[in-house]
Coordinates of C-alpha atoms and ligand atoms in Angstrom, one line a residue:
X510 CA -22.7 -17.9 3.4
X511 CA -22.3 -17.0 -0.2
X512 CA -20.2 -13.8 -0.6
X513 CA -19.7 -11.8 -3.8
X514 CA -16.6 -9.7 -4.1
X515 CA -16.9 -7.2 -6.9
X516 CA -13.4 -6.1 -8.0
X517 CA -10.5 -8.6 -7.9
X518 CA -7.7 -6.1 -7.3
X519 CA -5.5 -6.2 -4.3
X520 CA -8.1 -5.7 -1.6
X521 CA -10.8 -7.8 -3.4
X522 CA -8.6 -10.7 -4.2
X523 CA -7.0 -11.0 -0.8
X524 CA -10.3 -10.5 1.0
X525 CA -12.1 -12.9 -1.2
X526 CA -9.5 -15.6 -0.8
X527 CA -9.4 -15.2 3.0
X528 CA -13.2 -15.3 3.2
X529 CA -13.1 -18.5 1.2
X530 CA -10.5 -19.8 3.6
X531 CA -12.9 -19.0 6.5
X532 CA -15.3 -21.5 4.8
X533 CA -17.6 -19.1 2.9
X534 CA -18.5 -19.6 -0.8
X535 CA -16.9 -16.7 -2.5
X536 CA -17.3 -15.5 -6.1
X537 CA -14.7 -12.9 -7.2
X538 CA -16.0 -10.7 -10.0
X539 CA -14.1 -8.4 -12.3
X540 CA -14.8 -6.7 -15.5
X541 CA -11.3 -7.5 -16.9
X542 CA -11.7 -10.8 -18.8
X543 CA -7.9 -11.2 -19.0
X544 CA -7.5 -11.0 -15.2
X545 CA -10.3 -13.4 -14.6
X546 CA -8.9 -15.9 -17.1
X547 CA -5.5 -15.7 -15.4
X548 CA -7.1 -16.2 -12.0
X549 CA -9.1 -19.2 -13.3
X550 CA -5.8 -20.6 -14.5
X551 CA -4.2 -20.1 -11.1
X552 CA -2.0 -17.2 -12.1
X553 CA -1.8 -14.2 -9.7
X554 CA -2.2 -10.7 -11.2
X555 CA -0.2 -9.3 -8.3
X556 CA 2.8 -10.3 -6.3
X557 CA 1.8 -11.0 -2.7
X558 CA 3.5 -13.6 -0.5
X559 CA 1.2 -16.6 0.2
X560 CA -1.6 -15.5 -2.1
X561 CA -1.1 -18.0 -4.9
X562 CA -1.2 -20.9 -2.5
X563 CA -4.2 -19.5 -0.7
X564 CA -6.1 -19.0 -3.9
X565 CA -5.1 -22.4 -5.3
X566 CA -6.2 -24.2 -2.2
X567 CA -9.6 -22.5 -2.0
X568 CA -10.2 -22.7 -5.7
X569 CA -9.5 -26.5 -5.6
X570 CA -12.0 -26.9 -2.8
X571 CA -14.6 -25.2 -5.0
X572 CA -15.1 -22.4 -2.4
X573 CA -13.5 -19.7 -4.5
X574 CA -14.5 -19.0 -8.1
X575 CA -14.0 -16.2 -10.6
X576 CA -16.3 -14.6 -13.1
X577 CA -16.8 -11.5 -15.2
X578 CA -20.6 -12.0 -15.0
X579 CA -21.8 -9.8 -12.2
X580 CA -25.5 -10.7 -12.2
X581 CA -24.6 -14.4 -12.0
X582 CA -21.9 -13.7 -9.4
X583 CA -24.2 -11.8 -7.0
X584 CA -27.0 -14.3 -7.3
X585 CA -27.9 -15.7 -3.9
X586 CA -25.0 -13.8 -2.1
X587 CA -25.9 -12.7 1.4
X588 CA -23.1 -10.1 1.3
X589 CA -22.0 -8.2 -1.8
X590 CA -18.7 -6.4 -1.4
X591 CA -17.6 -3.5 -3.5
X592 CA -13.8 -3.6 -3.7
X593 CA -13.1 -1.7 -6.9
X594 CA -10.5 1.0 -7.2
X595 CA -10.9 4.6 -6.1
X596 CA -8.0 6.2 -7.9
X597 CA -7.2 9.9 -7.6
X598 CA -9.4 11.8 -10.1
X599 CA -7.3 13.5 -12.7
X600 CA -6.8 17.1 -12.1
X601 CA -8.2 17.6 -8.6
X602 CA -7.1 14.7 -6.3
X603 CA -10.7 13.8 -5.3
X604 CA -11.3 10.0 -5.0
X605 CA -12.8 8.9 -8.4
X606 CA -16.0 7.1 -7.4
X607 CA -17.2 6.3 -10.9
X608 CA -16.3 2.5 -10.5
X609 CA -18.0 2.3 -7.1
X610 CA -21.1 4.0 -8.5
X611 CA -21.2 1.9 -11.6
X612 CA -21.1 -1.3 -9.5
X613 CA -23.8 0.0 -7.2
X614 CA -26.0 0.6 -10.2
X615 CA -25.4 -2.8 -11.7
X616 CA -26.0 -4.5 -8.4
X617 CA -29.3 -2.5 -8.0
X618 CA -30.4 -3.6 -11.4
X619 CA -29.9 -7.3 -10.7
X620 CA -30.5 -7.7 -7.0
X621 CA -33.4 -10.2 -6.6
X622 CA -32.9 -11.4 -3.0
X623 CA -32.1 -9.7 0.3
X624 CA -28.5 -8.8 0.7
X625 CA -26.1 -6.4 2.5
X626 CA -24.0 -4.4 0.0
X627 CA -20.7 -3.5 1.7
X628 CA -18.2 -0.9 0.5
X629 CA -14.6 -2.2 1.1
X630 CA -13.1 0.2 -1.3
X631 CA -11.6 3.3 0.4
X632 CA -14.3 5.8 -0.1
X633 CA -14.9 9.4 1.2
X634 CA -17.4 10.0 4.0
X635 CA -20.9 10.0 2.6
X636 CA -20.2 7.5 -0.2
X637 CA -22.4 4.8 1.5
X638 CA -25.4 7.2 1.3
X639 CA -24.8 7.7 -2.4
X640 CA -24.5 3.9 -3.0
X641 CA -27.8 3.4 -1.1
X642 CA -29.5 6.0 -3.3
X643 CA -28.1 4.6 -6.5
X644 CA -29.4 1.1 -5.6
X645 CA -32.8 2.5 -4.7
X646 CA -32.9 4.5 -8.0
X647 CA -32.1 1.5 -10.0
X648 CA -35.5 0.1 -9.0
X649 CA -34.7 -2.9 -6.8
X650 CA -37.7 -4.2 -4.9
X651 CA -35.9 -6.4 -2.4
X652 CA -34.6 -5.6 1.1
X653 CA -31.0 -4.4 1.2
X654 CA -28.7 -2.4 3.4
X655 CA -25.5 -0.7 2.7
X656 CA -22.6 -1.0 5.2
X657 CA -19.0 0.2 5.2
X658 CA -16.2 -2.2 6.1
X659 CA -12.9 -0.6 5.3
X660 CA -9.8 -2.7 4.9
X661 CA -6.5 -2.1 6.7
X662 CA -4.2 -4.6 5.1
X663 CA -0.7 -3.8 4.1
X664 CA 0.8 -5.0 0.8
X665 CA 3.4 -7.6 1.4
X666 CA 1.7 -8.7 4.7
X667 CA -1.9 -8.7 3.4
X668 CA -3.0 -12.2 4.3
X669 CA -1.6 -12.0 7.9
X670 CA -3.2 -8.6 8.3
X671 CA -6.6 -9.9 7.0
X672 CA -6.5 -13.0 9.3
X673 CA -5.1 -11.3 12.4
X674 CA -6.4 -7.8 12.1
X675 CA -5.8 -5.1 14.8
X676 CA -9.5 -4.4 14.4
X677 CA -12.5 -4.9 12.1
X678 CA -14.6 -1.9 11.5
X679 CA -18.2 -2.3 10.5
X680 CA -20.2 0.8 9.7
X681 CA -24.0 0.4 9.7
X682 CA -26.9 1.3 12.0
X683 CA -29.0 -1.5 10.6
X684 CA -29.3 -4.5 13.0
X685 CA -29.9 -6.9 10.2
X686 CA -26.8 -5.7 8.3
X687 CA -24.7 -6.0 11.5
X688 CA -25.9 -9.6 12.0
X689 CA -24.9 -10.5 8.4
X690 CA -21.5 -8.9 8.8
X691 CA -21.0 -10.7 12.1
X692 CA -21.6 -14.0 10.3
X693 CA -19.2 -13.0 7.5
X694 CA -16.4 -12.4 10.1
X695 CA -17.4 -15.2 12.5
X696 CA -14.0 -16.9 12.5
X697 CA -12.4 -13.7 13.6
X698 CA -15.0 -13.0 16.2
X699 CA -14.2 -16.5 17.6
X700 CA -10.5 -15.5 17.6
X701 CA -11.4 -12.5 19.6
X702 CA -10.3 -9.9 17.0
X703 CA -11.6 -6.5 18.2
X704 CA -14.7 -5.6 16.2
X705 CA -16.0 -2.1 16.2
X706 CA -19.6 -1.4 15.2
X707 CA -20.1 2.2 14.3
X708 CA -22.1 4.4 12.0
X709 CA -21.4 4.2 8.2
X710 CA -20.0 7.7 8.1
X711 CA -17.6 7.1 11.0
X712 CA -16.4 3.9 9.4
X713 CA -15.6 5.7 6.2
X714 CA -13.7 8.4 8.0
X715 CA -11.8 5.9 10.2
X716 CA -10.1 4.5 7.1
X717 CA -8.8 7.9 5.9
X718 CA -8.0 9.2 9.4
X719 CA -5.9 6.0 10.0
X720 CA -3.9 6.3 6.8
X721 CA -3.4 10.1 7.2
X722 CA -2.2 9.5 10.8
X723 CA 0.3 6.9 9.7
X724 CA 1.5 9.1 6.8
X725 CA 1.9 11.9 9.4
X726 CA 3.9 9.7 11.7
X727 CA 6.3 8.8 8.9
X728 CA 6.6 12.4 7.7
X729 CA 7.2 13.6 11.3
X730 CA 10.1 11.2 11.8
X731 CA 11.5 12.1 8.4
X732 CA 11.7 15.7 9.3
X733 CA 13.2 14.8 12.7
X734 CA 15.8 12.8 10.7
X735 CA 16.7 16.0 8.8
X736 CA 17.1 17.8 12.1
X737 CA 19.3 14.9 13.4
X738 CA 21.6 15.3 10.4
X739 CA 22.0 19.0 11.1
X740 CA 22.4 18.7 14.8
X741 CA 24.5 15.6 15.2
X742 CA 21.9 13.2 16.6
X743 CA 20.9 9.8 15.3
X744 CA 17.3 9.3 14.2
X745 CA 17.5 5.5 14.9
X746 CA 18.1 6.3 18.6
X747 CA 15.7 9.2 18.7
X748 CA 12.9 7.1 17.1
X749 CA 13.5 4.3 19.6
X750 CA 13.5 6.6 22.5
X751 CA 10.3 8.3 21.3
X752 CA 8.6 5.1 20.3
X753 CA 9.1 3.3 23.6
X754 CA 6.5 5.7 25.0
X755 CA 3.4 3.5 24.9
X756 CA 1.3 6.6 24.0
X757 CA 3.3 7.0 20.8
X758 CA 4.4 3.5 19.8
X759 CA 7.4 2.4 17.8
X760 CA 5.7 1.4 14.6
X761 CA 5.8 3.7 11.5
X762 CA 8.7 5.7 13.0
X763 CA 11.2 4.4 10.5
X764 CA 12.8 7.4 8.7
X765 CA 13.3 6.9 4.9
X766 CA 12.9 8.4 1.5
X767 CA 9.2 9.3 2.0
X768 CA 6.1 7.2 1.8
X769 CA 4.8 5.9 -1.5
X770 CA 2.4 3.2 -2.7
X771 CA -1.2 2.9 -3.8
X772 CA -2.7 4.2 -0.6
X773 CA -1.1 7.0 1.5
X774 CA -0.4 9.4 -1.4
X775 CA -3.9 9.0 -2.9
X776 CA -5.8 8.8 0.4
X777 CA -4.2 11.9 2.0
X778 CA -5.0 13.9 -1.1
X779 CA -8.6 12.6 -1.2
X780 CA -9.0 13.4 2.5
X781 CA -7.9 17.0 1.9
X782 CA -10.5 17.3 -0.8
X783 CA -13.2 15.9 1.5
X784 CA -12.1 18.3 4.2
X785 CA -12.2 21.2 1.8
X786 CA -15.7 20.2 0.7
X787 CA -16.9 20.2 4.3
X788 CA -15.1 23.5 5.0
X789 CA -13.0 21.9 7.7
X790 CA -9.4 22.2 6.7
X791 CA -6.8 19.6 7.8
X792 CA -3.7 21.7 7.9
X793 CA -1.5 19.0 9.4
X794 CA -2.3 16.6 6.6
X795 CA -1.7 19.5 4.0
X796 CA 1.8 19.9 5.4
X797 CA 2.4 16.1 5.4
X798 CA 1.5 15.9 1.7
X799 CA 3.8 18.8 0.8
X800 CA 6.7 17.6 2.9
X801 CA 6.5 14.1 1.5
X802 CA 6.3 15.2 -2.1
X803 CA 9.4 17.4 -1.8
X804 CA 11.3 14.7 0.1
X805 CA 11.4 12.3 -2.9
X806 CA 13.4 14.6 -5.1
X807 CA 15.4 15.8 -2.1
X808 CA 16.6 12.2 -1.8
X809 CA 17.9 12.4 -5.4
X810 CA 19.8 15.5 -4.4
X811 CA 21.2 13.8 -1.3
X812 CA 22.7 11.2 -3.6
X813 CA 24.2 13.8 -5.9
X814 CA 25.7 15.6 -2.9
X815 CA 27.2 12.3 -1.6
X816 CA 28.9 11.9 -5.0
X817 CA 30.9 15.0 -3.9
X818 CA 31.6 16.4 -7.3
X819 CA 30.5 19.8 -8.6
X820 CA 29.7 18.1 -12.0
X821 CA 28.2 14.6 -11.7
X822 CA 27.6 14.1 -15.4
X823 CA 28.8 10.7 -16.5
X824 CA 28.9 9.4 -12.9
X825 CA 27.1 6.1 -12.4
X826 CA 24.7 5.3 -9.6
X827 CA 23.2 1.8 -8.8
X828 CA 19.8 1.8 -7.2
X829 CA 19.0 -1.3 -5.1
X830 CA 15.2 -1.7 -4.7
X831 CA 12.7 0.2 -6.8
X832 CA 9.3 -0.8 -5.3
X833 CA 7.7 1.5 -2.7
X834 CA 8.4 -1.1 -0.1
X835 CA 9.7 -4.7 0.0
X836 CA 7.7 -7.8 -0.7
X837 CA 5.6 -6.2 -3.4
X838 CA 6.0 -5.5 -7.1
X839 CA 4.0 -2.2 -6.7
X840 CA 5.7 0.8 -8.2
X841 CA 2.9 3.3 -7.6
X842 CA 4.3 6.6 -6.2
X843 CA 7.5 4.9 -5.3
X844 CA 10.3 7.3 -4.2
X845 CA 12.6 5.5 -6.6
X846 CA 10.8 7.2 -9.5
X847 CA 11.6 10.7 -8.4
X848 CA 15.1 9.8 -7.2
X849 CA 16.0 8.2 -10.5
X850 CA 14.6 11.2 -12.4
X851 CA 16.5 13.7 -10.3
X852 CA 19.8 11.8 -11.0
X853 CA 19.1 11.5 -14.7
X854 CA 18.3 15.2 -14.9
X855 CA 21.7 15.9 -13.4
X856 CA 23.4 13.7 -16.1
X857 CA 24.0 10.7 -13.9
X858 CA 23.8 7.2 -15.5
X859 CA 21.4 5.1 -13.4
X860 CA 21.4 1.3 -13.1
X861 CA 19.0 -0.6 -10.9
X862 CA 17.9 -4.0 -9.6
X863 CA 14.7 -5.0 -7.8
X864 CA 13.8 -8.6 -6.8
X865 CA 10.2 -8.2 -8.0
X866 CA 9.5 -4.8 -9.3
X867 CA 11.5 -4.5 -12.6
X868 CA 8.8 -5.7 -14.9
X869 CA 6.5 -2.8 -13.8
X870 CA 9.4 -0.4 -13.2
X871 CA 11.0 -0.8 -16.7
X872 CA 8.4 1.2 -18.7
X873 CA 8.0 3.8 -15.9
X874 CA 11.8 4.4 -15.8
X875 CA 12.9 4.4 -19.4
X876 CA 16.3 6.1 -18.7
X877 CA 17.3 3.5 -16.1
X878 CA 19.3 0.3 -17.0
X879 CA 17.6 -2.7 -15.3
X880 CA 20.2 -5.3 -14.3
X881 CA 19.9 -9.0 -13.6
X882 CA 21.1 -8.8 -10.0
X883 CA 22.4 -6.4 -7.4
X884 CA 26.0 -7.0 -8.3
X885 CA 25.5 -6.4 -12.0
X886 CA 23.9 -3.1 -11.1
X887 CA 26.8 -2.2 -8.9
X888 CA 29.5 -2.8 -11.5
X889 CA 31.4 0.4 -12.2
X890 CA 29.1 2.4 -9.9
X891 CA 30.3 5.6 -8.2
X892 CA 27.6 5.1 -5.6
X893 CA 25.3 2.3 -4.4
X894 CA 21.9 3.5 -3.1
X895 CA 19.6 1.3 -1.1
X896 CA 16.1 2.6 -1.9
X897 CA 14.0 -0.3 -0.7
X898 CA 14.9 -2.5 2.2
X899 CA 14.4 -5.9 0.6
X900 CA 15.9 -8.7 2.7
X901 CA 18.2 -9.5 -0.2
X902 CA 20.0 -6.2 0.5
X903 CA 20.5 -6.8 4.2
X904 CA 23.6 -8.9 3.9
X905 CA 25.4 -7.6 0.8
X906 CA 28.9 -8.8 0.1
X907 CA 30.9 -5.6 0.6
X908 CA 34.2 -7.1 -0.3
X909 CA 32.7 -7.9 -3.7
X910 CA 31.1 -4.5 -4.0
X911 CA 34.5 -2.9 -3.4
X912 CA 35.9 -4.8 -6.3
X913 CA 33.0 -4.1 -8.6
X914 CA 32.3 -0.5 -7.9
X915 CA 34.3 2.5 -8.9
X916 CA 34.1 4.0 -5.4
X917 CA 33.1 2.5 -2.0
X918 CA 30.1 4.9 -1.4
X919 CA 26.9 3.6 0.1
X920 CA 23.8 5.8 0.4
X921 CA 21.4 3.9 2.7
X922 CA 18.0 5.5 2.4
X923 CA 16.5 2.9 4.7
X924 CA 19.2 2.8 7.5
X925 CA 19.7 -0.9 6.9
X926 CA 23.3 -0.8 7.9
X927 CA 25.2 0.7 10.9
X928 CA 27.5 3.6 10.0
X929 CA 30.4 2.3 12.1
X930 CA 30.3 -1.2 10.5
X931 CA 30.3 0.4 7.1
X932 CA 33.2 2.7 7.9
X933 CA 35.1 -0.3 9.3
X934 CA 34.4 -2.1 6.0
X935 CA 36.1 0.9 4.2
X936 CA 33.0 2.5 2.9
X937 CA 31.9 6.1 2.8
X938 CA 28.4 5.8 4.4
X939 CA 25.5 8.2 4.2
X940 CA 22.3 7.2 6.0
X941 CA 19.1 9.0 6.9
X942 CA 19.2 11.2 10.0
X943 CA 22.5 9.9 11.2
X944 CA 24.3 13.1 12.0
Ligands
LIG1635 C1 -1.0 1.2 4.0 C2 -1.5 1.0 5.4 O1 -0.3 0.6 6.3 C3 -2.5 -0.1 5.5 O2 -3.0 -0.2 6.9 C4 -3.7 0.3 4.6 O3 -4.7 -0.7 4.6 C5 -3.2 0.4 3.2 O4 -2.2 1.5 3.2 C6 -4.4 0.8 2.3 O5 -5.0 1.9 2.6 O6 -4.8 0.0 1.5 P1 0.7 0.0 2.3 O7 0.5 1.1 1.4 O8 0.6 -1.4 1.8 O9 -0.4 0.0 3.5 O10 2.1 0.1 2.9 P2 2.8 0.6 4.3 O11 3.5 -0.6 4.9 O12 1.9 1.3 5.2 O13 3.9 1.6 3.8 C7 3.6 2.8 3.1 C8 4.8 3.6 2.8 O14 5.3 4.1 4.0 C9 6.0 2.8 2.2 O15 6.5 3.6 1.2 C10 6.9 2.6 3.3 O16 8.3 2.5 2.9 C11 6.7 3.9 4.1 N1 7.1 3.7 5.5 C12 6.3 3.0 6.4 C13 8.1 4.4 6.0 O17 8.8 5.2 5.3 N2 8.4 4.3 7.4 C14 7.7 3.6 8.2 O18 8.1 3.5 9.4 C15 6.7 2.9 7.7

């Protein structure tokens, strides 16, 4: 089948490349000529393990092409995916749907054959109805249906998540659209991936409810971690004991500096706005957003407290890891931003190293000195802070750190190390929730 993917950002590019790998003919479309030119030259606009090779292989075979020309790109496509951004609208936190609506209008103006238009972008409940209306109003005469097919992939593990999903959600009551979507996902059907057919509105809400629930789980364990610190318990043990209950599950119970990234912060806010519009408040999610926001600066204060001086001006702190999680270069809403700012506000000198994130982080953190590797960042530091749990920081050379740093103090915001081991190595160790 020919598939058009409108929007070649994270979700669009990964999904497009994976659909091509399934054997479909995929055209990725984007308004940004620079991005399309880079993709045509085999350069990836984002860092995602395995993506470059996947794109290269499918582009070479001719199944994956890139264009800025939407009318040509959608021509003959049986499924037209909308995978453009839905950022937080400035001022109010609603999802900004202007890009989705603009694509719907352009598709409606140029659609000259029957096709299913599928929203893959994360969109508030009811957006499919609006997309359907916009296409109708733009005067199309051909048969079309609008389905919702939210994406659940994680940055850093996106290809595996796409090819081995926990579930595929297809929201449409239209039998024809369901048939087309079954064809699109046929290889995954054959692999027995669970596929849930549901209404369009339910599919739209599943996406937000899933992200809000995961954000809640993280925030819950983060607050339990705070309680562990005060009460002398260890959150690693508590999380394990809680997570072994099959009803709860052990995933997303890892305490840390607060969730960041391009999804949870924006989607929880947008869900609250939707709930407000429907007069159906989500008080738990409201609390999650507040607690997570305040946690990021609190982590900066935790580092200041660990420095142990009443005046920390002139102290030097090395941040290891800046991205919101490992295996990505994404800095959006990363806890490192608030942590660095809190330290700088207190007069601390901040150095940093991140394996992939420094290019994007540099302009966002003008007061931070970016160093060429972890040890260069650590030189003369009064504290070393693990902000992101990159594999490269899981086996640090502590003897070398002791020589380079001014003081043997490790603040481990991801609980990568064991407190006893660190003490045995002669370090003052501060973890998360390790009372
Ligand atoms: C998240 C969801 O996990 C995906 O299912 C979803 O498709 C995606 O959002 C989206 O809506 O597009 P992602 O933002 O890539 O994926 O990252 P996660 O792995 O979920 O991590 C989010 C944040 O939570 C990170 O800052 C991470 O460090 C933090 N986290 C995660 C924790 O602090 N503890 C945990 O146990 C898990």
